[in-house]
JSON list of C-alpha atoms in Angstrom, two decimals:
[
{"chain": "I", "resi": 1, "resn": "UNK", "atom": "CA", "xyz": [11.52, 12.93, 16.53]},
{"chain": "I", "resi": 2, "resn": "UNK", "atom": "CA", "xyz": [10.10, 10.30, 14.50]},
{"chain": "I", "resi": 3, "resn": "UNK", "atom": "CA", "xyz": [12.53, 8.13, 12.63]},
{"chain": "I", "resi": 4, "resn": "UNK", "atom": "CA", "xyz": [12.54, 8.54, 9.04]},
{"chain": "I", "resi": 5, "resn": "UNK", "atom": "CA", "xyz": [11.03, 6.28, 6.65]},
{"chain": "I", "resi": 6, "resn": "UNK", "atom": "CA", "xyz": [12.82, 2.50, 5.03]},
{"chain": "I", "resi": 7, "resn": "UNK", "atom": "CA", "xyz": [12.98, 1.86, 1.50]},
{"chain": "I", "resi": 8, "resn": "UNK", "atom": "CA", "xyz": [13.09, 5.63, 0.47]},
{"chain": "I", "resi": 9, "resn": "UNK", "atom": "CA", "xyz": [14.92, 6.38, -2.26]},
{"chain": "I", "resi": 10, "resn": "UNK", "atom": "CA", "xyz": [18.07, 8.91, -0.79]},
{"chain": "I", "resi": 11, "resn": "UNK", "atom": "CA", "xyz": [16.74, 12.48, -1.80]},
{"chain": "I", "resi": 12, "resn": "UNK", "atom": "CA", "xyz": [13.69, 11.59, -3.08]},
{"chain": "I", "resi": 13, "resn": "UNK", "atom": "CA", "xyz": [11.36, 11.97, 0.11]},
{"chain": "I", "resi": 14, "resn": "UNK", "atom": "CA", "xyz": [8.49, 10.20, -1.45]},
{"chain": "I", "resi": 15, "resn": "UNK", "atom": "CA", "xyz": [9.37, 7.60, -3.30]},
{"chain": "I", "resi": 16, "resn": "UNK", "atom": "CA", "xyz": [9.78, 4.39, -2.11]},
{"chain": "I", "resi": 17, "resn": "UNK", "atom": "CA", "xyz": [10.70, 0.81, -3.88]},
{"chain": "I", "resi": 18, "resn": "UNK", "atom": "CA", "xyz": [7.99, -1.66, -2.77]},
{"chain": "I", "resi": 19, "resn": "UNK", "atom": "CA", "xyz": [9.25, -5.17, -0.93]},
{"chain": "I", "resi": 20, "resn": "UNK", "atom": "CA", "xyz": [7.70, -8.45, -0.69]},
{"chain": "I", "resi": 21, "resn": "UNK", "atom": "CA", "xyz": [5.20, -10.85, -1.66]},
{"chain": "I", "resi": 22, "resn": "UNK", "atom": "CA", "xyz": [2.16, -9.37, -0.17]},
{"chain": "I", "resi": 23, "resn": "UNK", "atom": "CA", "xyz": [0.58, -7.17, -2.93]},
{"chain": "I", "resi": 24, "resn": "UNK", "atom": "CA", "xyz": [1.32, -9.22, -5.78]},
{"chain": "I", "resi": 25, "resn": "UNK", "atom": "CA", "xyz": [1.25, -9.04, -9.02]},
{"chain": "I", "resi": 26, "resn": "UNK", "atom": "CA", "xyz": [0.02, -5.56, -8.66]},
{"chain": "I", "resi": 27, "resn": "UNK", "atom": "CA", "xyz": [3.46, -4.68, -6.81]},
{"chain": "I", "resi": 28, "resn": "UNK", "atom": "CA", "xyz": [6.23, -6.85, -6.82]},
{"chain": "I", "resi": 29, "resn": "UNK", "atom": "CA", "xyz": [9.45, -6.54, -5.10]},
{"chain": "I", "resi": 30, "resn": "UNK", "atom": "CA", "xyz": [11.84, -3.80, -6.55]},
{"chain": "I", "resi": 31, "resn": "UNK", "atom": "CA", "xyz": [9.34, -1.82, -7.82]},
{"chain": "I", "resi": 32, "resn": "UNK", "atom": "CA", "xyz": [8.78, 1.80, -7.85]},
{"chain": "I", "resi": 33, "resn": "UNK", "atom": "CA", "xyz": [5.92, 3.45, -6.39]},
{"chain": "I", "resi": 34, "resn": "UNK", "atom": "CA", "xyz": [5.61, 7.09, -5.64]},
{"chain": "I", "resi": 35, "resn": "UNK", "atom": "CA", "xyz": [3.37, 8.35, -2.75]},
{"chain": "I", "resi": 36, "resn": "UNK", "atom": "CA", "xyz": [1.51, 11.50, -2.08]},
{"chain": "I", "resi": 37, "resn": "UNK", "atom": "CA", "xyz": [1.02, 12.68, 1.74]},
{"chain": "I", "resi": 38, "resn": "UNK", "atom": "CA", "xyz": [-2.50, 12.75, 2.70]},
{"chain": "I", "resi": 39, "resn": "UNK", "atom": "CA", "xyz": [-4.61, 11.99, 5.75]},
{"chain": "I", "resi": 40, "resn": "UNK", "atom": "CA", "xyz": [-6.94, 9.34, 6.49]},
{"chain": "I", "resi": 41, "resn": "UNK", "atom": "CA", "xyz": [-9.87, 11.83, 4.96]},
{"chain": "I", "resi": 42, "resn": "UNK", "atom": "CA", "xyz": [-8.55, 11.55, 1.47]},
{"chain": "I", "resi": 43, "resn": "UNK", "atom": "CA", "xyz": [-8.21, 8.01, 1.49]},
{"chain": "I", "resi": 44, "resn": "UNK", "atom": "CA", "xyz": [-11.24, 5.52, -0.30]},
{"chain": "I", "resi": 45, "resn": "UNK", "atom": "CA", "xyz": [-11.75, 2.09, -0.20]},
{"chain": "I", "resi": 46, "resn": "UNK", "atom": "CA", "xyz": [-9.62, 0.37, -3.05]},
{"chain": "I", "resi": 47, "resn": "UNK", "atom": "CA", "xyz": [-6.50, 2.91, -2.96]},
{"chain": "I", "resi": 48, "resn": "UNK", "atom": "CA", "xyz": [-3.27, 1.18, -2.26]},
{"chain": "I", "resi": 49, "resn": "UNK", "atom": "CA", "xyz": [-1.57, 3.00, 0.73]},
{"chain": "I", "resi": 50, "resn": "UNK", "atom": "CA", "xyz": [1.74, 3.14, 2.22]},
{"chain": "I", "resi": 51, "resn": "UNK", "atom": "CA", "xyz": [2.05, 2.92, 6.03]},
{"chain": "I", "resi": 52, "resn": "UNK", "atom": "CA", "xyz": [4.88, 1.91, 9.09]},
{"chain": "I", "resi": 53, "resn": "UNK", "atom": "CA", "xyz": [3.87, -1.01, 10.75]},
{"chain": "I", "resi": 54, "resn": "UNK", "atom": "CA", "xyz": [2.75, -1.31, 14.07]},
{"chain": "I", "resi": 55, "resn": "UNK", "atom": "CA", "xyz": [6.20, -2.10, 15.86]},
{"chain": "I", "resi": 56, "resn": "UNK", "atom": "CA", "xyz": [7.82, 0.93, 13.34]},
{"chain": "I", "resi": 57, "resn": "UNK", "atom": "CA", "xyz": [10.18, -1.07, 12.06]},
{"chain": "I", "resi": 58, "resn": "UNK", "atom": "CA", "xyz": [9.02, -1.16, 8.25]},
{"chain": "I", "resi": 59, "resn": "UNK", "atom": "CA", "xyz": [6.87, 0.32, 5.78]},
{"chain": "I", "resi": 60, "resn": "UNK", "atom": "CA", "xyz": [3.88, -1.33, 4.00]},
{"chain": "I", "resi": 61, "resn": "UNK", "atom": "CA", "xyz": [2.06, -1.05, 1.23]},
{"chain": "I", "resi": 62, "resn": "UNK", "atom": "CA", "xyz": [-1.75, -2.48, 1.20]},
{"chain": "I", "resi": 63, "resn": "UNK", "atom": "CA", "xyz": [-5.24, -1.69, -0.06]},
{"chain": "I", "resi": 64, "resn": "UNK", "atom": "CA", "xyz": [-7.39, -0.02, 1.71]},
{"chain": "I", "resi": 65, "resn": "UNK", "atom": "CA", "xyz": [-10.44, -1.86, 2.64]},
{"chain": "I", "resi": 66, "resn": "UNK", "atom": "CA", "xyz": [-11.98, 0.34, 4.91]},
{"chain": "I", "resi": 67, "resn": "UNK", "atom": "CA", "xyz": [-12.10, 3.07, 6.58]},
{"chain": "I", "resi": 68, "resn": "UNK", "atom": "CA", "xyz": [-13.89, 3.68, 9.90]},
{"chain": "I", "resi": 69, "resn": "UNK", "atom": "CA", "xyz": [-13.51, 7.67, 11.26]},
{"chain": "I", "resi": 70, "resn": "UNK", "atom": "CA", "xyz": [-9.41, 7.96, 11.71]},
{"chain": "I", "resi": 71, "resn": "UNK", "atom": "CA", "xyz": [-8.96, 4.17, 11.15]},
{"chain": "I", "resi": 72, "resn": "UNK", "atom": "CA", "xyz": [-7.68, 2.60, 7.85]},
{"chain": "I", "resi": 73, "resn": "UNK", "atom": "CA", "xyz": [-8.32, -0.76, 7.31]},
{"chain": "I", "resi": 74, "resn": "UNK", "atom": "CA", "xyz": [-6.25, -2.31, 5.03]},
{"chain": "I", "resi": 75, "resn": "UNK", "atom": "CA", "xyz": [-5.21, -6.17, 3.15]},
{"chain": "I", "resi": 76, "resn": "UNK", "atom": "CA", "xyz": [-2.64, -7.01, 0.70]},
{"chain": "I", "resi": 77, "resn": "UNK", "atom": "CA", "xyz": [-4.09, -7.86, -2.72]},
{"chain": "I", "resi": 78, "resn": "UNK", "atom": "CA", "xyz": [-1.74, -11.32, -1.93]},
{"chain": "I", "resi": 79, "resn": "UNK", "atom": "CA", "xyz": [-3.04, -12.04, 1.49]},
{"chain": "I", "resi": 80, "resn": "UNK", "atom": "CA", "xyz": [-6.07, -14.07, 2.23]},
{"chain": "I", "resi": 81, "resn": "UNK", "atom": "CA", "xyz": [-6.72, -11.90, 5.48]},
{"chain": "I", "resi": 82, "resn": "UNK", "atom": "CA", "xyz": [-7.48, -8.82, 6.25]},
{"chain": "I", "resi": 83, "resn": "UNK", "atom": "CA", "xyz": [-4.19, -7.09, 8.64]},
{"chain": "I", "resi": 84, "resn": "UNK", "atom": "CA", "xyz": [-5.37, -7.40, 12.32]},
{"chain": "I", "resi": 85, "resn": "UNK", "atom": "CA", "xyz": [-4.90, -4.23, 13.17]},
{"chain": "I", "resi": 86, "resn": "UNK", "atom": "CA", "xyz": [-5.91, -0.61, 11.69]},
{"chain": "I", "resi": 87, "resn": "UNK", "atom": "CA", "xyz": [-3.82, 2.38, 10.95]},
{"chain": "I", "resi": 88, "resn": "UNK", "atom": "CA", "xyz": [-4.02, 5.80, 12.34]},
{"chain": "I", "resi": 89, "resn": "UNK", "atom": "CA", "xyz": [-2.93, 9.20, 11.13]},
{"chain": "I", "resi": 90, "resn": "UNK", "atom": "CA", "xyz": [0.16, 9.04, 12.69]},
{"chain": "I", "resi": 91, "resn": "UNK", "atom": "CA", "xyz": [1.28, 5.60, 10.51]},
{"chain": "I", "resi": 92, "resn": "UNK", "atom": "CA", "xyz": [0.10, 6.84, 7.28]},
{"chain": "I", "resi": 93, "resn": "UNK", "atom": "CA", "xyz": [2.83, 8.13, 4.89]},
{"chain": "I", "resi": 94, "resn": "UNK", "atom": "CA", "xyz": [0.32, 8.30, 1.68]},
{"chain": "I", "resi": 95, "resn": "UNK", "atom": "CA", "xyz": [-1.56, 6.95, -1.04]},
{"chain": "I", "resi": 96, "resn": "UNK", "atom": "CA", "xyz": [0.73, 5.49, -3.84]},
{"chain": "I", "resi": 97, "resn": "UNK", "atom": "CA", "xyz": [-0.28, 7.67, -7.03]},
{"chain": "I", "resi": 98, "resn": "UNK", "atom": "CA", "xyz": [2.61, 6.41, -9.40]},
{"chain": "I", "resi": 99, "resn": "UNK", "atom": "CA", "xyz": [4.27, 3.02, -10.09]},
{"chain": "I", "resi": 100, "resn": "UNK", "atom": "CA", "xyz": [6.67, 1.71, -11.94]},
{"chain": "I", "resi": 101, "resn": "UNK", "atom": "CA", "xyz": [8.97, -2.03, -12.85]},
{"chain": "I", "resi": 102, "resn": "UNK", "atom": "CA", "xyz": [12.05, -1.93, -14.60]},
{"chain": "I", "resi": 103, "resn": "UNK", "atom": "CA", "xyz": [11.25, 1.80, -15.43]},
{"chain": "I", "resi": 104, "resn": "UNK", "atom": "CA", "xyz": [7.94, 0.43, -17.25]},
{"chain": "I", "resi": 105, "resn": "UNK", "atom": "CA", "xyz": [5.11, 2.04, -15.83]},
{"chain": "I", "resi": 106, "resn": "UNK", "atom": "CA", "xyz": [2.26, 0.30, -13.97]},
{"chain": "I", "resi": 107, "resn": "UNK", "atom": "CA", "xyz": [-1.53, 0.76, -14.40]},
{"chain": "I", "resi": 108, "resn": "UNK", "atom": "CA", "xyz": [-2.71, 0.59, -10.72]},
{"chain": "I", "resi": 109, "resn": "UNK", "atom": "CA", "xyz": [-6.63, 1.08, -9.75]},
{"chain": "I", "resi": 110, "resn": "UNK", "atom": "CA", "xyz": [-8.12, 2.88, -6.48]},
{"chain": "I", "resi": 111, "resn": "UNK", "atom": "CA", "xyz": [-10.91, 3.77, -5.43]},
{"chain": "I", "resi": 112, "resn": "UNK", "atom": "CA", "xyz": [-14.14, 1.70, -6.66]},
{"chain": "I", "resi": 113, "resn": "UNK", "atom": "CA", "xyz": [-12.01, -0.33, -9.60]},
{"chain": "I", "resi": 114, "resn": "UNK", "atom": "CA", "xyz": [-9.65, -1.19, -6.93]},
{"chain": "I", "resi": 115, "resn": "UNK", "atom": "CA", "xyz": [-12.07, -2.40, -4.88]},
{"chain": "I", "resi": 116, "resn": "UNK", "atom": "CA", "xyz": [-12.90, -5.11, -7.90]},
{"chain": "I", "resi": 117, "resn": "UNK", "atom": "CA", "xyz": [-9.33, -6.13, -8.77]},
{"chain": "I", "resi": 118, "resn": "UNK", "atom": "CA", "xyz": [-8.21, -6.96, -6.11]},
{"chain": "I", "resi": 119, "resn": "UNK", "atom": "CA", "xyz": [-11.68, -8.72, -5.29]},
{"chain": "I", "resi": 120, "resn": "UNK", "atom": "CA", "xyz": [-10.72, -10.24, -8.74]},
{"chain": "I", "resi": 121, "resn": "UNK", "atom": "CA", "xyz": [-7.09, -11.17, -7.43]},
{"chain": "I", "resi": 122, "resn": "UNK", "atom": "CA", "xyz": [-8.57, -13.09, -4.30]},
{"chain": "I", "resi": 123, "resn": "UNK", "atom": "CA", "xyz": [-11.34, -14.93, -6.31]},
{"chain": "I", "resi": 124, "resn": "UNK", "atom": "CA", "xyz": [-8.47, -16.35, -9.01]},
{"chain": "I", "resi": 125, "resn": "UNK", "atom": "CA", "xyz": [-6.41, -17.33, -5.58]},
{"chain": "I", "resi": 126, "resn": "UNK", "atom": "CA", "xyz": [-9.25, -19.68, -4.54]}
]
């Protein structure tokens, strides 16, 4: 039985509030994000994804920078690396389709225009 996931809000099984630095400013701690099950097929470069983390203790939420077969590649829009390691079916949880701070909703981009913000995001870092 796998164990169920962190930061979900009780009786809402997919919706999660987002913590840490790593995806900022497009998430920030304490926001909302809502997440929609789907498999590594329905995923494209640029979507922001949430995943457990290798050990299982936690869940993430990063971009997806590539995708090779099964395995998601992924990087926060805050981090200057790409994660060393890849996620699998088995990790995913979904792709976040919703978000929201302080009950304002947020404009997030996938796909192809995610792909340039958060190449954006990293060029304004250097």
């Amino acid at each position: 039985m796998s164990k169920p996931p962190l930061n979900l809000i009780k009786g809402k099984e997919n919706i999660f509030i987002h913590i840490g630095p790593s995806m900022n400013p497009t998430l920030k701690t304490a926001d909302v994000v809502e997440v929609a099950p789907c498999g590594s097929a329905g995923l494209k470069p640029g979507d922001i994804i949430v995943f457990r983390s290798p050990d299982d203790t936690k869940n993430i939420s990063h971009r997806v920078i590539r995708i090779e077969g099964e395995k998601v590649f992924t990087r926060g829009d805050n981090n200057n690396k790409p994660d060393d390691y890849s996620i699998d079916s088995s990790k995913l949880i979904g792709r976040v389709v919703r978000a929201e701070r302080g009950k304002k909703p947020l404009h997030l981009f996938g796909g192809a225009a995610g792909q340039i913000w958060a190449l954006g995001l990293h060029l304004l870092r250097r």
